[in-house]
Structure formats: C-alpha cells, structure tokens
Amino acid sequence: MQNTAMLQFENPSFFKRLKGMLGVDFYRLFHTPLLYIFLCIAALIPALVSMGAMGGEGETAGMFTNAWQIVAANSPLYVISDIGEYANMNMVFIFGGIMISIFIGHDYKSGYVKQLFTTHAKKQDYMISKTLLGAFSMACMCVTYLIGGMISAAGTGLPFTVNAGSLIIAILGKMIMSLGWASLYTFINIIFRSKFGISIALCFVLGTGIPVIGAAAVIGDTPALNIFLYGSSVYACLSSNALTLFICLMNSVVWAVVYNVLGTMILSKRDVY
C-alpha cells in the first residue's frame, strides 16, 4: 500500500502534470513584458498598413476596396502577385513565431529546461504546454489585431459592407489556426534550440508562407494547398463558409498532433542542452 502511494506521488497523472506545467508557463507569460509587447505590435500592424494604403505609397497603396480587407482577403491567396495582399491578420503568425522563439530560447539559455527535465517533467508535457501557450498568445494577438484593424479601417473611408457570417468564420478560422502554427514553431525551436538565429529565420520564412507560395506557383492556385498551415490560414477569408471553419480546425489539430509527437521524440533522443 505504501509503495503504491509513493508511486502515485512520484508519477502524477498526465493532466495533473500538464496543469502544473501550464500554470508555471502562463505565470511566466503574464508576469513578463514579452506577451504585452507582441500584443501591442499586433494592434499596431493594421495602423501601419492603413497609413501605407492611405498615403498612396508603397506596395499596399490602393490595394483595399473594403475596410475589412485589412483583416482578411476577399478570397484565398495561395499565389500572391503583390506582397501587399498579405497585409492582413495572417501577419500575426509571423510575429507569433518570433515570440515563441524568444520564450523557448529563454528556457534553454536560463537553464530552466535542464532543471525541469532533471527533476520530474515529461518531454511530452513540455511540448504540449509550449504549444498551448503559443496558441493562446497568437489567438490573443489576433484579437488585438482585430481591434487595431477596426480602428485603423475607420479612418480609411472605405465601406464596411461584408457578409457578417463569412467575416466571423474568417476571424475564428485564423484564431483556430494558431494551434497548428504554435505546434510548428515549438517543433522548430526544439530542433534548433541552441541556434536562436536559425529558429527566428525559419519561423519568419514559414510564417510568410514562402514555401507554399512557391509550390502554388508550380502546381497552380488550388485548394489542395489547404493541407498546409499556410494554405488553411489564407483559406479563412471574406468568402468563408462552414466548410472553411471545419478545414481550419482539422488542419490545425492534425498538424498539432504531428508536430507534438515528432517534437517529443526528438526531445527524448537528445539531451536538454
């Protein structure tokens, strides 16, 4: 009886372990300026985009015909002819990747990970906790981007006419995609944990969707690209429907599972340095 009680104490349930790690991670998240800095950045991005569009200069000049295009494109943009077309909520995924890189990079630089894994923490718990933390942070960035976008769009003089259902689905779709993106960024930072510069660069490149845009240029502008995170992210647009939300949810969850499994395997086969 005593041995059984001791075993249960030393090996708490998965949910209890995860709850404890999430508690620590979210405490750190809310008690450091990192999250608040990136929330402010997300809110300021649409203002900068609006200034470029209204100023008649740059790649975004004259691009918008509707105020809500600062949040999402009219239709999926697998192939981008003008970089200004990307100037919507998808930019949150770029800065979200940078934030996750900084957060995980600090874990390794400070020695927190070494202390964590040499005591009792499971590698799987670390992956899941960081993924959920990143997903929450990017979802919050989507909210501040939306607020900033609405304020900025009000000064453009463009019409706010839109299909309300499609707009809501587009916003929810992008927020849901935060889970998939966060799992990808966590996975990247687990691989290049000691090479902070490479992690940042990869998060930036993948966040901009350059590989998928390149693939689209070769195979064509096809919804088949929705299998990728970037594809589903741009699929959430101002012409979205219920199918859009389903695709975003399935894509995000499946990739989150894949990257968490692969990340856990890598952590289990390597040391923590």
PDB file of C-alpha atoms in Angstrom:
ATOM      1  CA  MET A   1       0.000   0.000   0.000  1.00  0.00           C
ATOM      2  CA  GLN A   2       2.812   2.385   0.920  1.00  0.00           C
ATOM      3  CA  ASN A   3       4.721   1.589  -2.286  1.00  0.00           C
ATOM      4  CA  THR A   4       1.607   2.215  -4.371  1.00  0.00           C
ATOM      5  CA  ALA A   5       1.010   5.577  -2.713  1.00  0.00           C
ATOM      6  CA  MET A   6       4.633   6.567  -3.271  1.00  0.00           C
ATOM      7  CA  LEU A   7       4.452   5.546  -6.951  1.00  0.00           C
ATOM      8  CA  GLN A   8       1.358   7.675  -7.453  1.00  0.00           C
ATOM      9  CA  PHE A   9       3.085  10.613  -5.793  1.00  0.00           C
ATOM     10  CA  GLU A  10       6.189  10.302  -7.959  1.00  0.00           C
ATOM     11  CA  ASN A  11       4.175   9.757 -11.149  1.00  0.00           C
ATOM     12  CA  PRO A  12       1.217  12.122 -11.091  1.00  0.00           C
ATOM     13  CA  SER A  13      -1.405  11.775 -13.775  1.00  0.00           C
ATOM     14  CA  PHE A  14      -0.891  13.334 -17.183  1.00  0.00           C
ATOM     15  CA  PHE A  15      -3.496  16.026 -16.601  1.00  0.00           C
ATOM     16  CA  LYS A  16      -2.070  16.925 -13.211  1.00  0.00           C
ATOM     17  CA  ARG A  17       1.440  17.204 -14.666  1.00  0.00           C
ATOM     18  CA  LEU A  18       0.230  19.260 -17.615  1.00  0.00           C
ATOM     19  CA  LYS A  19      -1.812  21.523 -15.360  1.00  0.00           C
ATOM     20  CA  GLY A  20       1.257  22.189 -13.233  1.00  0.00           C
ATOM     21  CA  MET A  21       3.462  22.980 -16.231  1.00  0.00           C
ATOM     22  CA  LEU A  22       0.824  25.174 -17.830  1.00  0.00           C
ATOM     23  CA  GLY A  23       0.475  27.014 -14.546  1.00  0.00           C
ATOM     24  CA  VAL A  24       4.189  27.794 -14.482  1.00  0.00           C
ATOM     25  CA  ASP A  25       4.338  28.754 -18.169  1.00  0.00           C
ATOM     26  CA  PHE A  26       1.311  31.024 -18.034  1.00  0.00           C
ATOM     27  CA  TYR A  27       2.539  32.639 -14.830  1.00  0.00           C
ATOM     28  CA  ARG A  28       5.792  33.475 -16.607  1.00  0.00           C
ATOM     29  CA  LEU A  29       3.887  34.634 -19.691  1.00  0.00           C
ATOM     30  CA  PHE A  30       1.697  37.071 -17.756  1.00  0.00           C
ATOM     31  CA  HIS A  31       4.487  38.333 -15.490  1.00  0.00           C
ATOM     32  CA  THR A  32       6.987  39.245 -18.207  1.00  0.00           C
ATOM     33  CA  PRO A  33       6.588  42.033 -20.783  1.00  0.00           C
ATOM     34  CA  LEU A  34       7.020  39.682 -23.765  1.00  0.00           C
ATOM     35  CA  LEU A  35       3.315  38.936 -24.326  1.00  0.00           C
ATOM     36  CA  TYR A  36       2.232  42.549 -23.889  1.00  0.00           C
ATOM     37  CA  ILE A  37       4.882  43.796 -26.307  1.00  0.00           C
ATOM     38  CA  PHE A  38       3.673  41.443 -29.027  1.00  0.00           C
ATOM     39  CA  LEU A  39       0.026  42.228 -28.328  1.00  0.00           C
ATOM     40  CA  CYS A  40       0.843  45.880 -28.905  1.00  0.00           C
ATOM     41  CA  ILE A  41       2.776  45.021 -32.076  1.00  0.00           C
ATOM     42  CA  ALA A  42      -0.239  43.074 -33.382  1.00  0.00           C
ATOM     43  CA  ALA A  43      -2.514  46.046 -32.667  1.00  0.00           C
ATOM     44  CA  LEU A  44      -0.168  48.481 -34.406  1.00  0.00           C
ATOM     45  CA  ILE A  45       0.354  46.425 -37.584  1.00  0.00           C
ATOM     46  CA  PRO A  46      -3.003  47.374 -39.186  1.00  0.00           C
ATOM     47  CA  ALA A  47      -2.365  51.039 -38.392  1.00  0.00           C
ATOM     48  CA  LEU A  48       0.922  50.903 -40.294  1.00  0.00           C
ATOM     49  CA  VAL A  49      -0.735  49.073 -43.175  1.00  0.00           C
ATOM     50  CA  SER A  50      -3.550  51.649 -43.301  1.00  0.00           C
ATOM     51  CA  MET A  51      -1.051  54.500 -43.338  1.00  0.00           C
ATOM     52  CA  GLY A  52       0.660  52.951 -46.352  1.00  0.00           C
ATOM     53  CA  ALA A  53      -2.636  52.390 -48.146  1.00  0.00           C
ATOM     54  CA  MET A  54      -3.914  55.909 -47.473  1.00  0.00           C
ATOM     55  CA  GLY A  55      -0.601  57.573 -48.181  1.00  0.00           C
ATOM     56  CA  GLY A  56      -0.609  56.450 -51.798  1.00  0.00           C
ATOM     57  CA  GLU A  57       2.851  54.985 -51.476  1.00  0.00           C
ATOM     58  CA  GLY A  58       4.310  51.537 -51.173  1.00  0.00           C
ATOM     59  CA  GLU A  59       3.035  48.133 -52.144  1.00  0.00           C
ATOM     60  CA  THR A  60      -0.201  48.470 -50.172  1.00  0.00           C
ATOM     61  CA  ALA A  61      -1.269  51.715 -51.869  1.00  0.00           C
ATOM     62  CA  GLY A  62      -4.718  51.443 -53.440  1.00  0.00           C
ATOM     63  CA  MET A  63      -4.893  47.781 -52.530  1.00  0.00           C
ATOM     64  CA  PHE A  64      -8.020  47.853 -50.361  1.00  0.00           C
ATOM     65  CA  THR A  65     -11.539  48.304 -51.675  1.00  0.00           C
ATOM     66  CA  ASN A  66     -13.189  47.295 -48.413  1.00  0.00           C
ATOM     67  CA  ALA A  67     -12.243  48.174 -44.838  1.00  0.00           C
ATOM     68  CA  TRP A  68     -12.380  44.511 -43.723  1.00  0.00           C
ATOM     69  CA  GLN A  69      -9.631  43.517 -46.156  1.00  0.00           C
ATOM     70  CA  ILE A  70      -7.185  44.629 -43.509  1.00  0.00           C
ATOM     71  CA  VAL A  71      -8.397  41.579 -41.559  1.00  0.00           C
ATOM     72  CA  ALA A  72      -8.753  39.003 -44.346  1.00  0.00           C
ATOM     73  CA  ALA A  73      -8.560  38.820 -48.127  1.00  0.00           C
ATOM     74  CA  ASN A  74     -11.658  38.548 -50.291  1.00  0.00           C
ATOM     75  CA  SER A  75     -10.644  35.081 -51.473  1.00  0.00           C
ATOM     76  CA  PRO A  76      -7.852  32.578 -50.710  1.00  0.00           C
ATOM     77  CA  LEU A  77      -4.408  33.869 -51.745  1.00  0.00           C
ATOM     78  CA  TYR A  78      -2.317  30.766 -52.387  1.00  0.00           C
ATOM     79  CA  VAL A  79      -0.377  32.693 -55.023  1.00  0.00           C
ATOM     80  CA  ILE A  80       0.414  36.307 -54.155  1.00  0.00           C
ATOM     81  CA  SER A  81       1.039  38.652 -57.054  1.00  0.00           C
ATOM     82  CA  ASP A  82       1.604  41.637 -54.765  1.00  0.00           C
ATOM     83  CA  ILE A  83       3.185  41.296 -51.325  1.00  0.00           C
ATOM     84  CA  GLY A  84       0.767  43.942 -50.105  1.00  0.00           C
ATOM     85  CA  GLU A  85      -2.044  41.390 -50.484  1.00  0.00           C
ATOM     86  CA  TYR A  86      -0.622  39.568 -47.473  1.00  0.00           C
ATOM     87  CA  ALA A  87      -1.201  42.650 -45.301  1.00  0.00           C
ATOM     88  CA  ASN A  88      -3.920  41.174 -43.107  1.00  0.00           C
ATOM     89  CA  MET A  89      -4.308  39.135 -39.917  1.00  0.00           C
ATOM     90  CA  ASN A  90      -2.009  36.416 -41.279  1.00  0.00           C
ATOM     91  CA  MET A  91       0.922  38.612 -40.268  1.00  0.00           C
ATOM     92  CA  VAL A  92       0.150  37.670 -36.667  1.00  0.00           C
ATOM     93  CA  PHE A  93       1.550  34.204 -37.384  1.00  0.00           C
ATOM     94  CA  ILE A  94       4.930  35.686 -38.279  1.00  0.00           C
ATOM     95  CA  PHE A  95       5.289  37.679 -35.084  1.00  0.00           C
ATOM     96  CA  GLY A  96       3.775  34.843 -33.066  1.00  0.00           C
ATOM     97  CA  GLY A  97       6.591  32.595 -34.226  1.00  0.00           C
ATOM     98  CA  ILE A  98       9.177  35.147 -33.134  1.00  0.00           C
ATOM     99  CA  MET A  99       7.547  35.406 -29.711  1.00  0.00           C
ATOM    100  CA  ILE A 100       7.569  31.630 -29.235  1.00  0.00           C
ATOM    101  CA  SER A 101      11.234  31.503 -30.291  1.00  0.00           C
ATOM    102  CA  ILE A 102      12.149  34.090 -27.680  1.00  0.00           C
ATOM    103  CA  PHE A 103      10.146  32.301 -24.966  1.00  0.00           C
ATOM    104  CA  ILE A 104      11.611  28.846 -25.622  1.00  0.00           C
ATOM    105  CA  GLY A 105      15.069  30.286 -26.268  1.00  0.00           C
ATOM    106  CA  HIS A 106      14.998  31.812 -22.798  1.00  0.00           C
ATOM    107  CA  ASP A 107      14.090  28.394 -21.353  1.00  0.00           C
ATOM    108  CA  TYR A 108      17.345  26.952 -22.671  1.00  0.00           C
ATOM    109  CA  LYS A 109      19.524  29.990 -22.122  1.00  0.00           C
ATOM    110  CA  SER A 110      18.461  30.352 -18.479  1.00  0.00           C
ATOM    111  CA  GLY A 111      18.912  26.665 -17.703  1.00  0.00           C
ATOM    112  CA  TYR A 112      15.217  26.279 -16.893  1.00  0.00           C
ATOM    113  CA  VAL A 113      14.826  23.289 -19.224  1.00  0.00           C
ATOM    114  CA  LYS A 114      17.774  21.436 -17.695  1.00  0.00           C
ATOM    115  CA  GLN A 115      16.368  21.891 -14.229  1.00  0.00           C
ATOM    116  CA  LEU A 116      12.900  20.915 -15.414  1.00  0.00           C
ATOM    117  CA  PHE A 117      13.860  17.673 -17.154  1.00  0.00           C
ATOM    118  CA  THR A 118      16.294  16.519 -14.477  1.00  0.00           C
ATOM    119  CA  THR A 119      13.580  16.633 -11.815  1.00  0.00           C
ATOM    120  CA  HIS A 120      10.284  15.128 -12.932  1.00  0.00           C
ATOM    121  CA  ALA A 121       8.894  16.766 -16.068  1.00  0.00           C
ATOM    122  CA  LYS A 122       7.987  14.701 -19.117  1.00  0.00           C
ATOM    123  CA  LYS A 123       9.162  15.766 -22.565  1.00  0.00           C
ATOM    124  CA  GLN A 124       5.637  15.358 -23.926  1.00  0.00           C
ATOM    125  CA  ASP A 125       4.267  17.721 -21.284  1.00  0.00           C
ATOM    126  CA  TYR A 126       6.807  20.369 -22.267  1.00  0.00           C
ATOM    127  CA  MET A 127       5.821  20.179 -25.946  1.00  0.00           C
ATOM    128  CA  ILE A 128       2.101  20.361 -25.227  1.00  0.00           C
ATOM    129  CA  SER A 129       2.466  23.172 -22.713  1.00  0.00           C
ATOM    130  CA  LYS A 130       4.537  25.327 -25.066  1.00  0.00           C
ATOM    131  CA  THR A 131       2.135  24.628 -27.944  1.00  0.00           C
ATOM    132  CA  LEU A 132      -0.906  25.662 -25.909  1.00  0.00           C
ATOM    133  CA  LEU A 133       0.941  28.702 -24.588  1.00  0.00           C
ATOM    134  CA  GLY A 134       1.873  29.768 -28.123  1.00  0.00           C
ATOM    135  CA  ALA A 135      -1.641  29.118 -29.441  1.00  0.00           C
ATOM    136  CA  PHE A 136      -3.155  31.226 -26.677  1.00  0.00           C
ATOM    137  CA  SER A 137      -0.686  34.051 -27.299  1.00  0.00           C
ATOM    138  CA  MET A 138      -1.340  34.135 -31.054  1.00  0.00           C
ATOM    139  CA  ALA A 139      -5.105  33.947 -30.554  1.00  0.00           C
ATOM    140  CA  CYS A 140      -4.819  36.977 -28.244  1.00  0.00           C
ATOM    141  CA  MET A 141      -2.704  38.705 -30.889  1.00  0.00           C
ATOM    142  CA  CYS A 142      -5.486  38.054 -33.405  1.00  0.00           C
ATOM    143  CA  VAL A 143      -7.887  39.831 -31.057  1.00  0.00           C
ATOM    144  CA  THR A 144      -5.662  42.889 -30.610  1.00  0.00           C
ATOM    145  CA  TYR A 145      -5.008  42.912 -34.360  1.00  0.00           C
ATOM    146  CA  LEU A 146      -8.778  42.905 -34.963  1.00  0.00           C
ATOM    147  CA  ILE A 147      -9.271  45.818 -32.560  1.00  0.00           C
ATOM    148  CA  GLY A 148      -6.413  47.750 -34.130  1.00  0.00           C
ATOM    149  CA  GLY A 149      -7.683  46.875 -37.594  1.00  0.00           C
ATOM    150  CA  MET A 150     -11.183  48.154 -36.888  1.00  0.00           C
ATOM    151  CA  ILE A 151      -9.846  51.435 -35.508  1.00  0.00           C
ATOM    152  CA  SER A 152      -7.454  51.867 -38.417  1.00  0.00           C
ATOM    153  CA  ALA A 153     -10.025  50.911 -41.055  1.00  0.00           C
ATOM    154  CA  ALA A 154     -12.416  53.542 -39.682  1.00  0.00           C
ATOM    155  CA  GLY A 155     -10.058  56.230 -40.956  1.00  0.00           C
ATOM    156  CA  THR A 156      -9.690  54.853 -44.477  1.00  0.00           C
ATOM    157  CA  GLY A 157     -13.078  55.985 -45.730  1.00  0.00           C
ATOM    158  CA  LEU A 158     -13.673  52.556 -47.260  1.00  0.00           C
ATOM    159  CA  PRO A 159     -17.014  50.739 -46.935  1.00  0.00           C
ATOM    160  CA  PHE A 160     -17.518  48.240 -44.107  1.00  0.00           C
ATOM    161  CA  THR A 161     -20.034  46.185 -46.073  1.00  0.00           C
ATOM    162  CA  VAL A 162     -19.386  42.484 -45.632  1.00  0.00           C
ATOM    163  CA  ASN A 163     -21.085  39.142 -45.133  1.00  0.00           C
ATOM    164  CA  ALA A 164     -21.050  39.063 -41.327  1.00  0.00           C
ATOM    165  CA  GLY A 165     -21.083  35.260 -41.186  1.00  0.00           C
ATOM    166  CA  SER A 166     -18.084  34.943 -43.509  1.00  0.00           C
ATOM    167  CA  LEU A 167     -16.173  37.601 -41.574  1.00  0.00           C
ATOM    168  CA  ILE A 168     -16.767  35.845 -38.249  1.00  0.00           C
ATOM    169  CA  ILE A 169     -15.735  32.485 -39.721  1.00  0.00           C
ATOM    170  CA  ALA A 170     -12.591  34.048 -41.210  1.00  0.00           C
ATOM    171  CA  ILE A 171     -11.581  35.512 -37.840  1.00  0.00           C
ATOM    172  CA  LEU A 172     -12.368  32.301 -35.947  1.00  0.00           C
ATOM    173  CA  GLY A 173     -10.560  30.263 -38.599  1.00  0.00           C
ATOM    174  CA  LYS A 174      -7.386  32.283 -38.216  1.00  0.00           C
ATOM    175  CA  MET A 175      -7.582  32.064 -34.419  1.00  0.00           C
ATOM    176  CA  ILE A 176      -8.032  28.286 -34.628  1.00  0.00           C
ATOM    177  CA  MET A 177      -5.005  28.069 -36.909  1.00  0.00           C
ATOM    178  CA  SER A 178      -2.944  29.479 -34.028  1.00  0.00           C
ATOM    179  CA  LEU A 179      -2.802  25.954 -32.579  1.00  0.00           C
ATOM    180  CA  GLY A 180      -1.200  24.494 -35.690  1.00  0.00           C
ATOM    181  CA  TRP A 181       1.244  27.363 -36.103  1.00  0.00           C
ATOM    182  CA  ALA A 182       2.228  27.229 -32.430  1.00  0.00           C
ATOM    183  CA  SER A 183       2.970  23.489 -32.691  1.00  0.00           C
ATOM    184  CA  LEU A 184       5.133  24.093 -35.769  1.00  0.00           C
ATOM    185  CA  TYR A 185       7.088  26.902 -34.108  1.00  0.00           C
ATOM    186  CA  THR A 186       7.570  24.854 -30.933  1.00  0.00           C
ATOM    187  CA  PHE A 187       8.859  21.960 -33.034  1.00  0.00           C
ATOM    188  CA  ILE A 188      11.307  24.235 -34.881  1.00  0.00           C
ATOM    189  CA  ASN A 189      12.625  25.655 -31.641  1.00  0.00           C
ATOM    190  CA  ILE A 190      13.103  22.177 -30.189  1.00  0.00           C
ATOM    191  CA  ILE A 191      15.267  21.237 -33.185  1.00  0.00           C
ATOM    192  CA  PHE A 192      17.304  24.463 -33.234  1.00  0.00           C
ATOM    193  CA  ARG A 193      17.125  25.205 -29.507  1.00  0.00           C
ATOM    194  CA  SER A 194      20.787  26.191 -29.330  1.00  0.00           C
ATOM    195  CA  LYS A 195      20.675  28.191 -32.575  1.00  0.00           C
ATOM    196  CA  PHE A 196      18.355  31.079 -31.837  1.00  0.00           C
ATOM    197  CA  GLY A 197      19.056  32.903 -35.114  1.00  0.00           C
ATOM    198  CA  ILE A 198      18.082  29.896 -37.235  1.00  0.00           C
ATOM    199  CA  SER A 199      14.858  29.427 -35.257  1.00  0.00           C
ATOM    200  CA  ILE A 200      13.844  33.046 -35.797  1.00  0.00           C
ATOM    201  CA  ALA A 201      14.675  32.914 -39.518  1.00  0.00           C
ATOM    202  CA  LEU A 202      12.742  29.678 -40.074  1.00  0.00           C
ATOM    203  CA  CYS A 203       9.724  30.937 -38.154  1.00  0.00           C
ATOM    204  CA  PHE A 204       9.739  34.073 -40.302  1.00  0.00           C
ATOM    205  CA  VAL A 205      10.073  32.210 -43.613  1.00  0.00           C
ATOM    206  CA  LEU A 206       7.399  29.643 -42.793  1.00  0.00           C
ATOM    207  CA  GLY A 207       5.121  32.293 -41.311  1.00  0.00           C
ATOM    208  CA  THR A 208       5.177  34.253 -44.557  1.00  0.00           C
ATOM    209  CA  GLY A 209       4.188  31.078 -46.403  1.00  0.00           C
ATOM    210  CA  ILE A 210       7.038  31.351 -48.902  1.00  0.00           C
ATOM    211  CA  PRO A 211       7.366  27.546 -49.393  1.00  0.00           C
ATOM    212  CA  VAL A 212       3.627  27.144 -50.053  1.00  0.00           C
ATOM    213  CA  ILE A 213       3.519  30.198 -52.318  1.00  0.00           C
ATOM    214  CA  GLY A 214       6.405  28.658 -54.280  1.00  0.00           C
ATOM    215  CA  ALA A 215       4.558  25.350 -54.524  1.00  0.00           C
ATOM    216  CA  ALA A 216       1.417  27.169 -55.683  1.00  0.00           C
ATOM    217  CA  ALA A 217       3.409  28.887 -58.416  1.00  0.00           C
ATOM    218  CA  VAL A 218       4.382  25.441 -59.728  1.00  0.00           C
ATOM    219  CA  ILE A 219       1.237  23.328 -59.281  1.00  0.00           C
ATOM    220  CA  GLY A 220      -1.273  26.156 -59.573  1.00  0.00           C
ATOM    221  CA  ASP A 221      -3.721  28.089 -57.430  1.00  0.00           C
ATOM    222  CA  THR A 222      -5.501  25.080 -55.920  1.00  0.00           C
ATOM    223  CA  PRO A 223      -7.418  24.411 -52.673  1.00  0.00           C
ATOM    224  CA  ALA A 224      -5.327  21.239 -52.341  1.00  0.00           C
ATOM    225  CA  LEU A 225      -2.770  23.508 -50.656  1.00  0.00           C
ATOM    226  CA  ASN A 226      -5.132  23.718 -47.676  1.00  0.00           C
ATOM    227  CA  ILE A 227      -3.346  20.654 -46.355  1.00  0.00           C
ATOM    228  CA  PHE A 228      -0.596  23.035 -45.245  1.00  0.00           C
ATOM    229  CA  LEU A 229      -0.890  25.501 -42.372  1.00  0.00           C
ATOM    230  CA  TYR A 230      -0.408  28.492 -44.627  1.00  0.00           C
ATOM    231  CA  GLY A 231      -2.994  27.185 -47.090  1.00  0.00           C
ATOM    232  CA  SER A 232      -5.705  26.872 -44.462  1.00  0.00           C
ATOM    233  CA  SER A 233      -4.746  30.238 -42.973  1.00  0.00           C
ATOM    234  CA  VAL A 234      -5.386  32.062 -46.248  1.00  0.00           C
ATOM    235  CA  TYR A 235      -8.457  29.897 -46.908  1.00  0.00           C
ATOM    236  CA  ALA A 236     -10.067  31.746 -43.990  1.00  0.00           C
ATOM    237  CA  CYS A 237     -11.163  34.799 -45.973  1.00  0.00           C
ATOM    238  CA  LEU A 238     -14.146  37.107 -46.511  1.00  0.00           C
ATOM    239  CA  SER A 239     -15.890  34.453 -48.605  1.00  0.00           C
ATOM    240  CA  SER A 240     -15.574  31.752 -45.919  1.00  0.00           C
ATOM    241  CA  ASN A 241     -18.305  29.269 -45.032  1.00  0.00           C
ATOM    242  CA  ALA A 242     -18.854  26.419 -42.575  1.00  0.00           C
ATOM    243  CA  LEU A 243     -16.534  24.171 -44.595  1.00  0.00           C
ATOM    244  CA  THR A 244     -13.762  26.720 -44.131  1.00  0.00           C
ATOM    245  CA  LEU A 245     -14.038  26.507 -40.363  1.00  0.00           C
ATOM    246  CA  PHE A 246     -14.019  22.696 -40.472  1.00  0.00           C
ATOM    247  CA  ILE A 247     -10.902  22.619 -42.674  1.00  0.00           C
ATOM    248  CA  CYS A 248      -9.078  25.091 -40.426  1.00  0.00           C
ATOM    249  CA  LEU A 249      -9.977  23.058 -37.330  1.00  0.00           C
ATOM    250  CA  MET A 250      -8.956  19.697 -38.787  1.00  0.00           C
ATOM    251  CA  ASN A 251      -5.752  21.069 -40.300  1.00  0.00           C
ATOM    252  CA  SER A 252      -4.714  22.801 -37.100  1.00  0.00           C
ATOM    253  CA  VAL A 253      -5.440  19.825 -34.831  1.00  0.00           C
ATOM    254  CA  VAL A 254      -3.797  17.235 -37.100  1.00  0.00           C
ATOM    255  CA  TRP A 255      -0.595  19.248 -37.502  1.00  0.00           C
ATOM    256  CA  ALA A 256      -0.546  19.989 -33.762  1.00  0.00           C
ATOM    257  CA  VAL A 257      -0.612  16.252 -33.040  1.00  0.00           C
ATOM    258  CA  VAL A 258       2.048  15.500 -35.684  1.00  0.00           C
ATOM    259  CA  TYR A 259       4.470  18.185 -34.514  1.00  0.00           C
ATOM    260  CA  ASN A 260       3.974  17.356 -30.841  1.00  0.00           C
ATOM    261  CA  VAL A 261       4.689  13.673 -31.442  1.00  0.00           C
ATOM    262  CA  LEU A 262       7.796  14.458 -33.521  1.00  0.00           C
ATOM    263  CA  GLY A 263       8.985  17.075 -31.035  1.00  0.00           C
ATOM    264  CA  THR A 264       8.576  14.669 -28.128  1.00  0.00           C
ATOM    265  CA  MET A 265      10.581  12.023 -29.994  1.00  0.00           C
ATOM    266  CA  ILE A 266      13.403  14.482 -30.641  1.00  0.00           C
ATOM    267  CA  LEU A 267      13.479  15.635 -27.024  1.00  0.00           C
ATOM    268  CA  SER A 268      13.554  12.027 -25.849  1.00  0.00           C
ATOM    269  CA  LYS A 269      16.535  11.146 -28.037  1.00  0.00           C
ATOM    270  CA  ARG A 270      18.653  14.234 -27.278  1.00  0.00           C
ATOM    271  CA  ASP A 271      19.992  15.865 -24.176  1.00  0.00           C
ATOM    272  CA  VAL A 272      18.467  19.094 -22.892  1.00  0.00           C
ATOM    273  CA  TYR A 273      21.350  21.398 -23.769  1.00  0.00           C
TER     274      TYR A 273
END
